Amino acid sequence: MSKKNMIAMILAGGQGSRLGIMTKNMAKPAVPFGAKYRIIDFVLSNCSNSGIDAVGILTQYKPQMLNSHIGIGSPWDLDRVHGGVAMLPPYMTEQGGDWYKGTANAVYQNLSFMEQYDPNYVLLLSGDHIYKMNYRKMLKEHIKKGADATIAVIDVPLKEASRFGIMNTNEEGTIIEFEEKPKNPKSTLASMGIYIFSYDKLKKYLIDDANDPDSQYDFGKNIIPKMINDGNKLIAYKFEGYWKDVGTVESYWEANMDLLSENNAVRLFDNSWKLYTETGIWPAQHIGENAKLKNCLVSEGCEIYGEVENSIIFPGVKIAEKARIVNSIIMENCTIENQVIVNKSIVLENSLIKSNNIVGDGEEIVLVDANSIVEPNYYGGAKK
């Protein structure tokens, strides 16, 4: 197979347990987002827009929805003869097989996949973050500075720094110390979970790590600190745009609401950096003559007769004339009947909210499980 300058490996096997019932039937990167997308669309579109045409997606937890969504990679121009997209679940060999034990072990188990492209560089990504980024610019910096590894970082408020892996750097931007969720952070440069490695160096450290019985087989806890301690050159690449880890129900809801903010920091429909996805074929949306829509995102195939404010509406949703949706996310094929108020809630797909209901009180986020039938005179919902 022809040599590639850089390939991408996307870690997409996480359960995302902090998203509660949203990940009951799917891996976190497959969770729907922004009216018609899924979370993994961001990183796949970044690869496509950055000209990266060989992508391995490492799956583990409930990958069926992810597999179905990605297919052969056509929406992202990844249906290639030489390269393209490959789903990489754990597999058996003649020596046996095992689940991926950690991020580093997952990539280690797929050395043979990477080897077939003989890449100069490997881009390691998480499949569950919301952002738009040109990885080619990051690679250019990696090469310019002669780095063994380059780690994308974003400046976070000091009070939040203890939630992240923090990079401490010198004046040249070289990483001199990595601290995983420090109680007393020395800097505010948080790792975004985006790495570029020179392949030969990555391969060596993955093999060494796999042979270390005391390792946790993790990039943040093992590979990165070991590379720093051994005197390798690791640099921090500062990213200035929008980035959000949607690891909790609150951050997921916030990221969706950010799509509706005045500055629209996510730039969902920016044609200079398109966001691609696999979509079904839906009829045109129908907005009733008495419907009231204010600051909302409504997808194809919806029938809306009621009031929708500051909300995200996925395809196939039906909202009756005397229903009010506010600060909420209504997923695919849900039906909201008359005399219903949905407030600061996330209603998962194929659910029916029957008449005379109030879902959510505008304080805590309420989750309504997929395929639910919410009977009349109901108040609240399955809390996150």
XYZ file of N, CA and C in Angstrom, residues 22 89 259 303 356:
15
model
N -28.053 8.385 27.637
C -27.753 8.753 26.253
C -26.813 7.749 25.598
N -12.012 -2.662 15.842
C -12.372 -3.190 17.156
C -11.271 -4.123 17.658
N -24.711 26.466 19.927
C -25.046 26.610 18.501
C -26.026 27.759 18.278
N -42.542 18.510 11.599
C -43.845 19.175 11.509
C -44.030 19.958 12.803
N -51.052 17.134 28.130
C -51.152 17.499 29.545
C -49.935 17.048 30.341
